[in-house]
Coordinates of C-alpha atoms and ligand atoms in Angstrom, one line a residue:
M1 CA 72.8 64.6 67.8
S2 CA 72.7 60.8 67.7
N3 CA 74.1 60.4 65.1
L4 CA 77.3 61.6 66.4
E5 CA 77.6 59.4 68.7
S6 CA 81.1 57.3 69.6
Q7 CA 82.2 59.3 67.3
A8 CA 85.3 59.9 70.1
D9 CA 85.9 57.9 73.0
I10 CA 88.9 60.5 74.2
G11 CA 88.4 64.0 74.6
I12 CA 91.7 66.4 74.8
I13 CA 91.4 70.0 75.5
G14 CA 94.1 71.9 74.8
G15 CA 95.0 75.2 76.5
S16 CA 97.3 78.0 76.2
G17 CA 100.1 77.1 74.3
L18 CA 98.4 73.9 72.8
Y19 CA 96.0 74.7 70.2
S20 CA 96.2 71.5 68.0
M21 CA 97.5 68.2 68.2
S22 CA 99.9 66.4 65.7
G23 CA 99.6 63.0 64.3
F24 CA 96.0 62.6 64.3
D25 CA 94.8 60.4 61.1
A26 CA 91.7 60.7 59.0
Q27 CA 91.1 63.8 60.8
D28 CA 87.8 65.7 60.3
E29 CA 86.4 69.0 61.9
V30 CA 83.3 68.8 63.5
R31 CA 81.3 71.9 64.4
L32 CA 78.7 71.1 66.9
E33 CA 75.6 73.1 68.6
T34 CA 74.2 72.8 71.8
P35 CA 71.4 73.3 74.4
F36 CA 74.0 75.7 76.1
G37 CA 75.3 78.0 73.2
E38 CA 78.4 77.3 70.8
P39 CA 81.6 75.5 72.0
S40 CA 84.9 77.7 71.6
D41 CA 85.6 76.0 68.3
A42 CA 84.9 72.8 65.9
Y43 CA 86.1 69.6 67.8
I44 CA 88.9 68.1 65.7
V45 CA 88.0 64.4 65.6
G46 CA 90.6 61.6 64.4
T47 CA 92.5 58.8 65.4
L48 CA 95.6 59.1 67.7
E49 CA 97.5 55.7 68.5
G50 CA 94.5 53.6 67.2
K51 CA 92.0 55.6 69.5
R52 CA 89.2 57.6 68.5
V53 CA 90.2 61.0 69.8
A54 CA 88.2 64.7 69.9
F55 CA 90.5 67.9 70.1
L56 CA 89.0 71.0 71.3
A57 CA 91.0 74.4 71.7
R58 CA 90.0 75.8 74.9
H59 CA 90.1 79.4 73.7
G60 CA 89.3 78.8 70.3
R61 CA 91.8 78.3 67.7
G62 CA 94.1 82.1 67.7
H63 CA 93.4 82.1 71.2
R64 CA 90.2 84.4 71.1
I65 CA 87.9 83.3 74.2
S66 CA 89.2 84.6 77.7
P67 CA 88.9 82.5 81.0
S68 CA 85.8 84.3 81.8
E69 CA 84.1 84.3 78.6
L70 CA 84.3 80.3 78.3
N71 CA 81.5 78.5 77.4
F72 CA 82.4 75.5 79.5
R73 CA 79.1 73.9 79.5
A74 CA 78.9 73.9 75.7
N75 CA 82.2 72.4 75.5
I76 CA 81.6 69.8 77.7
H77 CA 78.4 69.0 76.2
G78 CA 80.4 68.6 72.9
M79 CA 82.4 66.1 74.0
K80 CA 79.6 64.2 75.2
Q81 CA 77.6 64.6 72.0
L82 CA 80.7 62.9 70.0
G83 CA 80.5 60.1 72.6
V84 CA 83.8 61.1 74.9
E85 CA 84.3 59.4 78.3
R86 CA 87.3 60.4 79.5
I87 CA 88.9 64.2 79.0
L88 CA 92.3 64.7 79.3
S89 CA 92.9 68.5 79.7
V90 CA 95.8 70.6 79.1
S91 CA 96.7 73.6 80.9
A92 CA 99.3 76.3 81.6
V93 CA 99.7 77.0 85.4
G94 CA 101.8 79.3 87.7
S95 CA 103.5 77.7 90.3
L96 CA 102.7 78.7 94.4
K97 CA 105.4 76.5 95.5
E98 CA 109.4 76.3 95.2
E99 CA 109.0 72.6 94.4
H100 CA 107.0 72.7 91.2
K101 CA 109.7 74.6 88.6
P102 CA 109.2 75.8 85.2
L103 CA 108.5 72.6 82.8
D104 CA 107.2 70.5 85.4
F105 CA 104.0 68.9 85.2
V106 CA 101.5 68.8 88.1
I107 CA 98.4 66.4 88.0
P108 CA 96.2 68.1 90.8
D109 CA 93.8 66.1 92.6
Q110 CA 92.2 69.0 94.3
F111 CA 90.7 72.4 93.0
F112 CA 90.0 75.4 94.9
D113 CA 87.5 78.0 93.1
R114 CA 88.0 81.6 93.4
T115 CA 86.1 82.4 90.6
R116 CA 83.1 84.9 90.6
G117 CA 79.7 83.6 89.1
R118 CA 81.0 81.5 86.2
I119 CA 78.0 79.1 85.1
S120 CA 79.6 75.6 86.4
T121 CA 76.5 73.5 86.1
F122 CA 73.8 71.8 83.6
F123 CA 71.0 71.9 86.1
G124 CA 68.8 74.3 87.6
G125 CA 65.7 75.6 85.6
G126 CA 63.3 73.0 87.2
V127 CA 66.0 70.2 87.7
V128 CA 68.1 69.9 90.6
A129 CA 71.4 68.2 91.2
H130 CA 74.1 67.7 93.6
I131 CA 76.9 65.8 92.3
A132 CA 79.6 64.4 94.5
F133 CA 82.9 66.6 93.9
A134 CA 85.1 65.7 97.0
D135 CA 87.6 64.1 94.6
P136 CA 86.9 66.2 91.8
I137 CA 89.6 64.3 89.6
C138 CA 89.4 60.5 88.4
P139 CA 91.6 58.4 90.0
Q140 CA 92.2 56.2 86.9
L141 CA 93.4 58.8 84.9
A142 CA 95.3 60.5 87.4
D143 CA 97.4 57.4 87.4
L144 CA 97.4 56.8 83.9
M145 CA 98.9 60.2 83.4
E146 CA 101.2 60.0 86.0
K147 CA 102.9 56.9 84.3
S148 CA 102.4 59.0 80.9
C149 CA 104.6 61.7 82.3
A150 CA 107.0 59.2 83.1
A151 CA 106.9 57.2 79.7
A152 CA 107.5 60.6 77.8
G153 CA 110.6 61.5 80.2
V154 CA 108.7 64.7 81.5
T155 CA 108.5 65.6 85.3
G156 CA 104.9 64.6 86.2
K157 CA 104.0 65.0 90.2
K158 CA 100.8 63.5 91.1
G159 CA 98.7 65.6 93.6
G160 CA 98.4 68.9 94.9
T161 CA 95.6 71.6 94.6
Y162 CA 94.8 73.7 91.6
L163 CA 93.6 77.4 92.3
C164 CA 91.3 78.6 90.0
M165 CA 91.2 82.0 89.5
E166 CA 89.2 84.6 87.5
G167 CA 91.4 86.7 86.0
P168 CA 92.1 87.6 83.0
A169 CA 94.9 89.7 85.2
F170 CA 96.9 87.9 87.3
S171 CA 97.4 87.8 91.2
T172 CA 98.6 90.8 93.3
R173 CA 101.4 89.7 95.3
A174 CA 99.0 89.7 98.3
E175 CA 96.6 87.5 96.6
S176 CA 99.7 85.3 95.8
N177 CA 101.0 84.9 99.2
V178 CA 97.7 84.1 100.6
Y179 CA 97.0 81.0 98.5
R180 CA 100.6 79.8 99.8
Q181 CA 99.7 80.1 103.2
W182 CA 96.5 78.4 102.4
G183 CA 98.7 75.7 100.7
M184 CA 98.0 75.7 97.2
D185 CA 100.3 74.5 94.7
I186 CA 99.6 75.6 91.2
I187 CA 97.0 78.6 89.6
G188 CA 95.1 78.7 86.7
M189 CA 91.7 80.1 85.0
T190 CA 90.1 77.5 83.6
N191 CA 90.1 73.9 84.9
L192 CA 87.7 73.7 87.7
Q193 CA 84.4 74.7 86.1
E194 CA 85.4 71.9 83.3
A195 CA 85.8 69.4 86.2
K196 CA 82.6 69.9 87.2
L197 CA 80.7 69.8 84.4
A198 CA 82.6 66.8 83.0
R199 CA 81.3 65.4 86.4
E200 CA 77.8 65.8 85.8
A201 CA 78.4 64.8 82.3
E202 CA 79.4 61.2 83.7
I203 CA 83.0 62.2 82.1
C204 CA 86.4 61.1 83.7
Y205 CA 88.2 64.1 83.8
V206 CA 92.0 64.8 84.6
T207 CA 94.2 67.9 84.6
L208 CA 97.7 67.9 83.3
A209 CA 99.1 71.3 84.5
M210 CA 102.3 72.8 82.7
V211 CA 103.9 75.0 84.9
T212 CA 104.8 78.1 83.0
D213 CA 106.7 80.2 85.4
Y214 CA 106.6 81.2 89.0
D215 CA 103.3 83.2 90.4
C216 CA 104.2 86.9 91.4
W217 CA 105.1 85.9 95.1
H218 CA 108.7 84.5 93.7
E219 CA 111.7 86.8 93.9
G220 CA 112.8 85.5 90.4
H221 CA 109.1 86.6 89.1
D222 CA 109.9 89.6 87.8
A223 CA 113.4 89.0 86.3
V224 CA 111.5 86.3 84.0
T225 CA 111.4 87.6 80.5
I226 CA 108.7 87.4 77.8
D227 CA 111.1 85.4 75.6
E228 CA 111.5 82.9 78.5
I229 CA 108.0 82.5 79.1
I230 CA 107.1 82.0 75.3
S231 CA 109.9 79.5 75.2
N232 CA 108.5 77.5 78.4
L233 CA 105.0 77.3 76.9
L234 CA 106.8 76.1 73.5
K235 CA 108.6 73.4 75.3
N236 CA 105.5 72.2 77.6
A237 CA 103.3 72.1 74.5
E238 CA 106.1 69.8 73.2
N239 CA 106.2 67.7 76.2
A240 CA 102.4 67.9 76.6
Q241 CA 102.0 66.5 73.3
K242 CA 104.4 63.6 73.7
T243 CA 102.5 63.3 77.3
V244 CA 98.7 63.0 75.6
R245 CA 100.1 60.8 73.4
E246 CA 101.4 58.0 75.6
A247 CA 98.2 58.6 77.6
V248 CA 96.1 57.8 74.6
K249 CA 98.2 55.0 73.6
N250 CA 97.6 53.4 77.3
M251 CA 94.2 54.0 77.7
P252 CA 92.6 51.3 79.6
K253 CA 89.8 50.0 77.4
S254 CA 87.3 49.9 80.1
R255 CA 86.4 52.3 83.2
T256 CA 87.6 51.1 86.9
C257 CA 86.3 54.5 88.6
E258 CA 82.7 55.8 89.6
C259 CA 82.6 58.8 87.3
G260 CA 80.4 57.3 85.0
S261 CA 77.5 57.1 87.3
A262 CA 77.9 60.3 89.2
L263 CA 74.2 61.2 88.6
K264 CA 72.9 58.2 89.6
H265 CA 72.1 59.4 93.4
A266 CA 72.4 63.1 92.6
L267 CA 69.1 64.3 91.0
L268 CA 66.8 65.4 93.7
T269 CA 63.9 66.5 91.2
S270 CA 60.9 63.7 91.1
K271 CA 60.7 62.4 87.8
D272 CA 57.2 63.7 87.2
A273 CA 57.9 67.6 88.3
I274 CA 60.5 67.4 85.6
P275 CA 59.5 70.6 83.0
Q276 CA 59.6 68.7 79.5
A277 CA 61.8 71.7 78.5
A278 CA 64.3 70.6 81.3
K279 CA 64.0 66.9 80.0
D280 CA 64.8 67.9 76.5
R281 CA 67.3 70.4 77.4
L282 CA 69.1 67.5 79.3
K283 CA 68.4 64.4 77.8
L284 CA 71.7 63.4 76.9
L285 CA 72.8 63.6 80.4
I286 CA 70.0 62.5 82.5
G287 CA 67.9 60.5 79.5
K288 CA 69.0 57.1 80.8
Y289 CA 67.7 57.9 84.6
L290 CA 64.3 58.7 83.3
Ligands
LIG1 ZN1 86.9 58.5 85.8

């Protein structure tokens, strides 16, 4: 495990429509095992804009793994093994507000959980930790992402709430209208678990949410053709590549946020009470605190 450290500084997780990143130099496929099982696919590790970057296709190449089946822990642990300190997560979402139009990008600052029973912590099994999650997105990366959208010529709005639903079916109209009454901005199926686990792994995390269409509340929803949706997915993927490339290029060298010490006051279990198996399983995450 240790010989893999520092292979990459920046992680990119690509969602629906973004299964690869163009422009990687010295590209290498790295397949990893983790104490939590297998990641979605091999990590594509290489150099982008002079920086060491690892790309992971969230649903696997070929889009094989549904949101409920994703091994979020393995995906984030793999990033940690590679030495990643920042994750840029790209996701297709539906819009719950008129103002978020198809082809807009949103950089949410909040999540709301409507998933059911997904494993979204590395802890348990003898070790208890409660991370702070009031502000789930890294503020430094959110600022960077907003600037990167502007530099890429894409509408990118910072702030808003990402409602994370279980899926895989989309919402009923009743659900969609309730989410709107709650003031939610966008709806997706994956990013909340990633954000939690990244925080536990002391990795900065930001979501670049690409609006594909309006959710079913919108009167224009049923008029949208499959061709239009696919065309939006492709256009969004192209814009996301430009935006992510800008973000990688302008990534500040050091972290000014507190993500890197998220576990400092979170571990509640006394050191001598932690079972050896748990210490082994969590070595990469909590080793420095033991
Ligand atoms: Zn951070």
